[in-house]
Coordinates of C-alpha atoms in Angstrom, one line a residue:
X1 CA 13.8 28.6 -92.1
X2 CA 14.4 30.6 -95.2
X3 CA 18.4 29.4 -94.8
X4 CA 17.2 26.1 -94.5
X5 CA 15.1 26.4 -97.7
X6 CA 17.5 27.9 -99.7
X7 CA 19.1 26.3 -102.4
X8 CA 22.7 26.3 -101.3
X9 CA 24.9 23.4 -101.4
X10 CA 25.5 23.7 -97.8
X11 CA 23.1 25.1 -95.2
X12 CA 24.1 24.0 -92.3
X13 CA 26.4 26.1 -90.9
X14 CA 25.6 29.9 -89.6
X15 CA 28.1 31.3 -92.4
X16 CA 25.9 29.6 -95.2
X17 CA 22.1 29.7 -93.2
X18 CA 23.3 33.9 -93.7
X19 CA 24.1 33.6 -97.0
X20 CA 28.2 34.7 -96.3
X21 CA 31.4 32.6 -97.4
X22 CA 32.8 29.7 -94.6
X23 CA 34.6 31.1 -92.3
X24 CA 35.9 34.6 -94.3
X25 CA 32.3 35.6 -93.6
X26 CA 32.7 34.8 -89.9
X27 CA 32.5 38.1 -88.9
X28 CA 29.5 39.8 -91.2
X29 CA 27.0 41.5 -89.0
X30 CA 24.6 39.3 -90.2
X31 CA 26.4 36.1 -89.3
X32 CA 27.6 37.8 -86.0
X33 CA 23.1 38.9 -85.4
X34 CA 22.6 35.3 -86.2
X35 CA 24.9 33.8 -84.1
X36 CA 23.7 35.9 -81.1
X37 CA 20.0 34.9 -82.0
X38 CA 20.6 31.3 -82.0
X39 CA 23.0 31.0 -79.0
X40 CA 22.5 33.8 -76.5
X41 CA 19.3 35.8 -77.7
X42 CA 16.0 35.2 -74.5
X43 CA 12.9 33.9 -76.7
X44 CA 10.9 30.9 -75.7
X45 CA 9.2 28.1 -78.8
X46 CA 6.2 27.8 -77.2
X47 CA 5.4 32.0 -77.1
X48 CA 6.5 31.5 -80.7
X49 CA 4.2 29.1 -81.6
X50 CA 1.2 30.8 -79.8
X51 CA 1.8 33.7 -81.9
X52 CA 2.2 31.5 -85.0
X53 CA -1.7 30.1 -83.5
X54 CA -3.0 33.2 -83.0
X55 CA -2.5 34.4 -86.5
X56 CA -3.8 31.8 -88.1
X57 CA -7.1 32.5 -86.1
X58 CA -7.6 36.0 -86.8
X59 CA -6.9 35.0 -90.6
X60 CA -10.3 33.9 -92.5
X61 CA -8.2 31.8 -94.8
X62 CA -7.1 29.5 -91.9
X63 CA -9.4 30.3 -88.9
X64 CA -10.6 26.7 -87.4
X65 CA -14.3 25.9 -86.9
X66 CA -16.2 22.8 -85.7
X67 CA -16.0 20.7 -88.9
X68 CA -12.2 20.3 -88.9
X69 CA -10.5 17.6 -87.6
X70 CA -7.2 17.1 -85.9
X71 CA -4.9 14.5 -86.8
X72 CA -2.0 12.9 -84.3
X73 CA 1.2 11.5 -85.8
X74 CA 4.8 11.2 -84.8
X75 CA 7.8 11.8 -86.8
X76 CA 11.1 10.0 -86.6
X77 CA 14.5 11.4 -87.9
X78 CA 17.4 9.1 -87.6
X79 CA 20.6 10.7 -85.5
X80 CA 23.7 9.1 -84.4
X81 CA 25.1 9.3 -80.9
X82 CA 23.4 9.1 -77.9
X83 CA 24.7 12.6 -76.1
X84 CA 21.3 14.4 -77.7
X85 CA 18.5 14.9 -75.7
X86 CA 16.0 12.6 -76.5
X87 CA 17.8 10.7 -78.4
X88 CA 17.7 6.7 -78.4
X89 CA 17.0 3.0 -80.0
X90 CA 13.3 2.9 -81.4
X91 CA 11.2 2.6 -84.4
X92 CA 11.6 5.1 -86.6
X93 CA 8.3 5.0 -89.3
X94 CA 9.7 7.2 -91.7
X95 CA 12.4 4.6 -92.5
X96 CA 10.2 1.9 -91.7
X97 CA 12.7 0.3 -89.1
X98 CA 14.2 0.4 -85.4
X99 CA 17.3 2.6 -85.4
X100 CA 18.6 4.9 -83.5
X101 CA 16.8 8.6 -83.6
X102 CA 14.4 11.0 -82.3
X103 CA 11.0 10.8 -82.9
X104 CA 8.1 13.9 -82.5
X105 CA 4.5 13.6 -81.6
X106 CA 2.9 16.1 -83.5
X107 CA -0.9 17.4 -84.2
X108 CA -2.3 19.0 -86.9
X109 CA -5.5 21.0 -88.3
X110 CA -7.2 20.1 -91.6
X111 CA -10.8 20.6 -92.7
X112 CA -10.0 19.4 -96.2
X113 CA -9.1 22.8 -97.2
X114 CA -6.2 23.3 -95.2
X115 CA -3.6 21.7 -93.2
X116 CA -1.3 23.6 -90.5
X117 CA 0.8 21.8 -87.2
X118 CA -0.6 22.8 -84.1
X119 CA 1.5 21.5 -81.6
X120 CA 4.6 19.1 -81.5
X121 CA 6.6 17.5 -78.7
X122 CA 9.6 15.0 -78.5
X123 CA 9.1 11.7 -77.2
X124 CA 11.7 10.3 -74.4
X125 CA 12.9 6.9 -74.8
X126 CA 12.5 5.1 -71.4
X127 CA 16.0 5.0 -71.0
X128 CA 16.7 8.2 -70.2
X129 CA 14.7 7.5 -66.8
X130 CA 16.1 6.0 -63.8
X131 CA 13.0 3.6 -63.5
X132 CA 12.9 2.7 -67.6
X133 CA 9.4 2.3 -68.1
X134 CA 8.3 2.2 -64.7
X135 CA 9.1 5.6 -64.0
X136 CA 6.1 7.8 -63.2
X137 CA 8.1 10.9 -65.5
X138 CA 7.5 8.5 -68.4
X139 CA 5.2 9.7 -71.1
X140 CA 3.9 6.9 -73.7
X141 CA 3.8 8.5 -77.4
X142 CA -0.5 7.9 -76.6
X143 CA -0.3 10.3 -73.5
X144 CA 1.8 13.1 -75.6
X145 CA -0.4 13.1 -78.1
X146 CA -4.0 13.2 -76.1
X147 CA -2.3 16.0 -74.0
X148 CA -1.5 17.8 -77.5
X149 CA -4.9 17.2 -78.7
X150 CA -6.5 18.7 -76.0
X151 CA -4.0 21.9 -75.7
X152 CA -5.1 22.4 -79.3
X153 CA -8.9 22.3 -78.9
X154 CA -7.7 24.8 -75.8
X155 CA -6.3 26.9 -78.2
X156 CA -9.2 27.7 -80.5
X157 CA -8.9 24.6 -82.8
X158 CA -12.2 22.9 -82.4
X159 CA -13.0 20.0 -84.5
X160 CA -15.5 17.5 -84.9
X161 CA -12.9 14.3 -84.2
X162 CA -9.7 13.5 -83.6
X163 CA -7.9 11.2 -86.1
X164 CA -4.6 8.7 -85.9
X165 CA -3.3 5.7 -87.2
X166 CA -4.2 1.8 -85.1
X167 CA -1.1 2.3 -82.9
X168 CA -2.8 5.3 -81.5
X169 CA -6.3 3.9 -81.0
X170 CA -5.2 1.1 -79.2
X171 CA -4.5 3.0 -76.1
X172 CA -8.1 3.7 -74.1
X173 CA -6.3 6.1 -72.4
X174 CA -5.7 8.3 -75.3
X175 CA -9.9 7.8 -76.0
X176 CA -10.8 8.9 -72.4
X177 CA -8.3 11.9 -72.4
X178 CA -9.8 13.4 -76.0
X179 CA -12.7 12.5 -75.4
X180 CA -14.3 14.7 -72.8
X181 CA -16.2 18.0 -74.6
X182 CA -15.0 16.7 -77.9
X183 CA -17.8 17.0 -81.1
X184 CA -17.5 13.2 -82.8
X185 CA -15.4 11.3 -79.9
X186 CA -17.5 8.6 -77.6
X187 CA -16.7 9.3 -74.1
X188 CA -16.5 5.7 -73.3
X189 CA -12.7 4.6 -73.5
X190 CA -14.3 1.1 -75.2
X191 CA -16.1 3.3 -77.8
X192 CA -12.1 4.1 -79.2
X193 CA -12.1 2.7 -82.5
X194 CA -16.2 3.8 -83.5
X195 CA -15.5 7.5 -84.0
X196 CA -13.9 7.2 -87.3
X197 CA -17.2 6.2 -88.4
X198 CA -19.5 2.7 -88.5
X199 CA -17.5 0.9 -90.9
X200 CA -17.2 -2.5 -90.4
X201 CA -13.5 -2.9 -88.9
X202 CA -11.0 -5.0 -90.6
X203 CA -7.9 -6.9 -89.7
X204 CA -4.3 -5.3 -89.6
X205 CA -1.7 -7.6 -90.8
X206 CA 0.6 -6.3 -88.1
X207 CA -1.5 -6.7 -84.7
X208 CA -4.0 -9.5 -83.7
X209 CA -6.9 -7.5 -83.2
X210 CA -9.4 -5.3 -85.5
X211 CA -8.6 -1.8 -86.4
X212 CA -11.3 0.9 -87.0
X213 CA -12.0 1.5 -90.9
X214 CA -11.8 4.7 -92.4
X215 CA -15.0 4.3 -95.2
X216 CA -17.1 5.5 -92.5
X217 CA -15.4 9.0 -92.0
X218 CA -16.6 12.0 -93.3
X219 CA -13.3 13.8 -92.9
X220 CA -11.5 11.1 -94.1
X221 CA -13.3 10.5 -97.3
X222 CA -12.9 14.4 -98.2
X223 CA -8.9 14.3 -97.6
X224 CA -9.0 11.5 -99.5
X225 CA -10.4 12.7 -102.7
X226 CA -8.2 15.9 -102.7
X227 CA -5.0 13.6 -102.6
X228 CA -4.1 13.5 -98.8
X229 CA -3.7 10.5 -96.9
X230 CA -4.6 10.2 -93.3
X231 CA -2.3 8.0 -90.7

């Protein structure tokens, strides 16, 4: 990350993420340590990320508590090819367009104060299944992110309701998945769009239907007025 975040012209490359010269500095011990980390060193993301979890629980700055809320989104970088895993045809919202890419379910913790990810996961086109989209393997971008919501309330993260944009609280089984145990969520899958708060729901331009409004939400309200925006 700090490569990554450097300001070099090129960062990329293991040579410039160590801070050596293209391929003169092959062979530095620092290019040679990072090499070996990256390609042939035994560590696993998710032991990575628990650790990452676990210290931002012991730390009183970040520790959670019941008055947070955790927020589902997905992410969509575009990629060319179609060798990568993952990889494939779809809507991509950060360009605001179908194309082809890779897109990421993710969660995160905010109580107003604070923001941190909790958990992320790629999504896998229904391509890349023998079935397409009737193959039981297939998990909707609705089902990644209730199973991420409730892995982070199983880490520690409690929170008084989970938030997303329409396309997520459409699907009822994303409501009855989040909702069992959960401070703020109805456990009724038809309750969906009512635990952002009573306000009265309003037409989308995009989809036939109402979608909950967010006047009604506590959490919402306070993000809001320190500058953050909500999906």
């Amino acid at each position: 990350m700090t490569g990554l975040l450097a300001p070099r012209e090129r960062n990329k490359t293991i040579t410039c993420l160590a801070g050596a010269e293209p391929v003169a500095g092959a062979g530095m011990p620092g290019v040679q340590r990072l090499q070996f980390f990256l390609s042939e060193s035994p560590w696993e993301v998710e032991l990575v990320n628990d650790r990452r979890l676990e210290l931002l629980r012991e730390q009183p700055a970040t520790a959670p508590h019941d008055g947070g809320v955790i927020v589902i989104d997905d992410s969509g970088d575009r990629k060319d090819g179609t060798a990568t895993a993952h990889i494939g045809r779809q809507w991509l919202g950060r360009l605001g367009r179908t194309d082809n890419g890779i897109v990421t379910v993710t969660t995160v913790w905010t109580d107003g104060r604070v923001y941190y990810p909790l958990h992320a996961t790629p999504y896998t086109p229904a391509h890349h299944f023998t079935r397409g989209r009737s193959d039981p393997a297939l998990r909707t971008k609705p089902q990644l992110a209730a199973d991420l919501a409730a892995r982070g309330k199983e880490a520690g993260f409690g929170c008084r309701a989970v938030v997303a944009d329409c396309a997520y609280l459409s699907e009822r089984r994303l409501v009855s998945r989040t909702a069992r145990g959960w401070p703020g969520l109805r456990g009724r899958a038809q309750a969906a769009p009512r635990h952002l708060g009573s306000g009265r729901p309003t037409t989308h331009p995009h989809r036939s239907g109402p979608r909950p409004g967010l006047e009604g939400c506590q959490a919402s309200q306070r993000l809001d007025a320190r500058g953050a925006s909500l999906p």
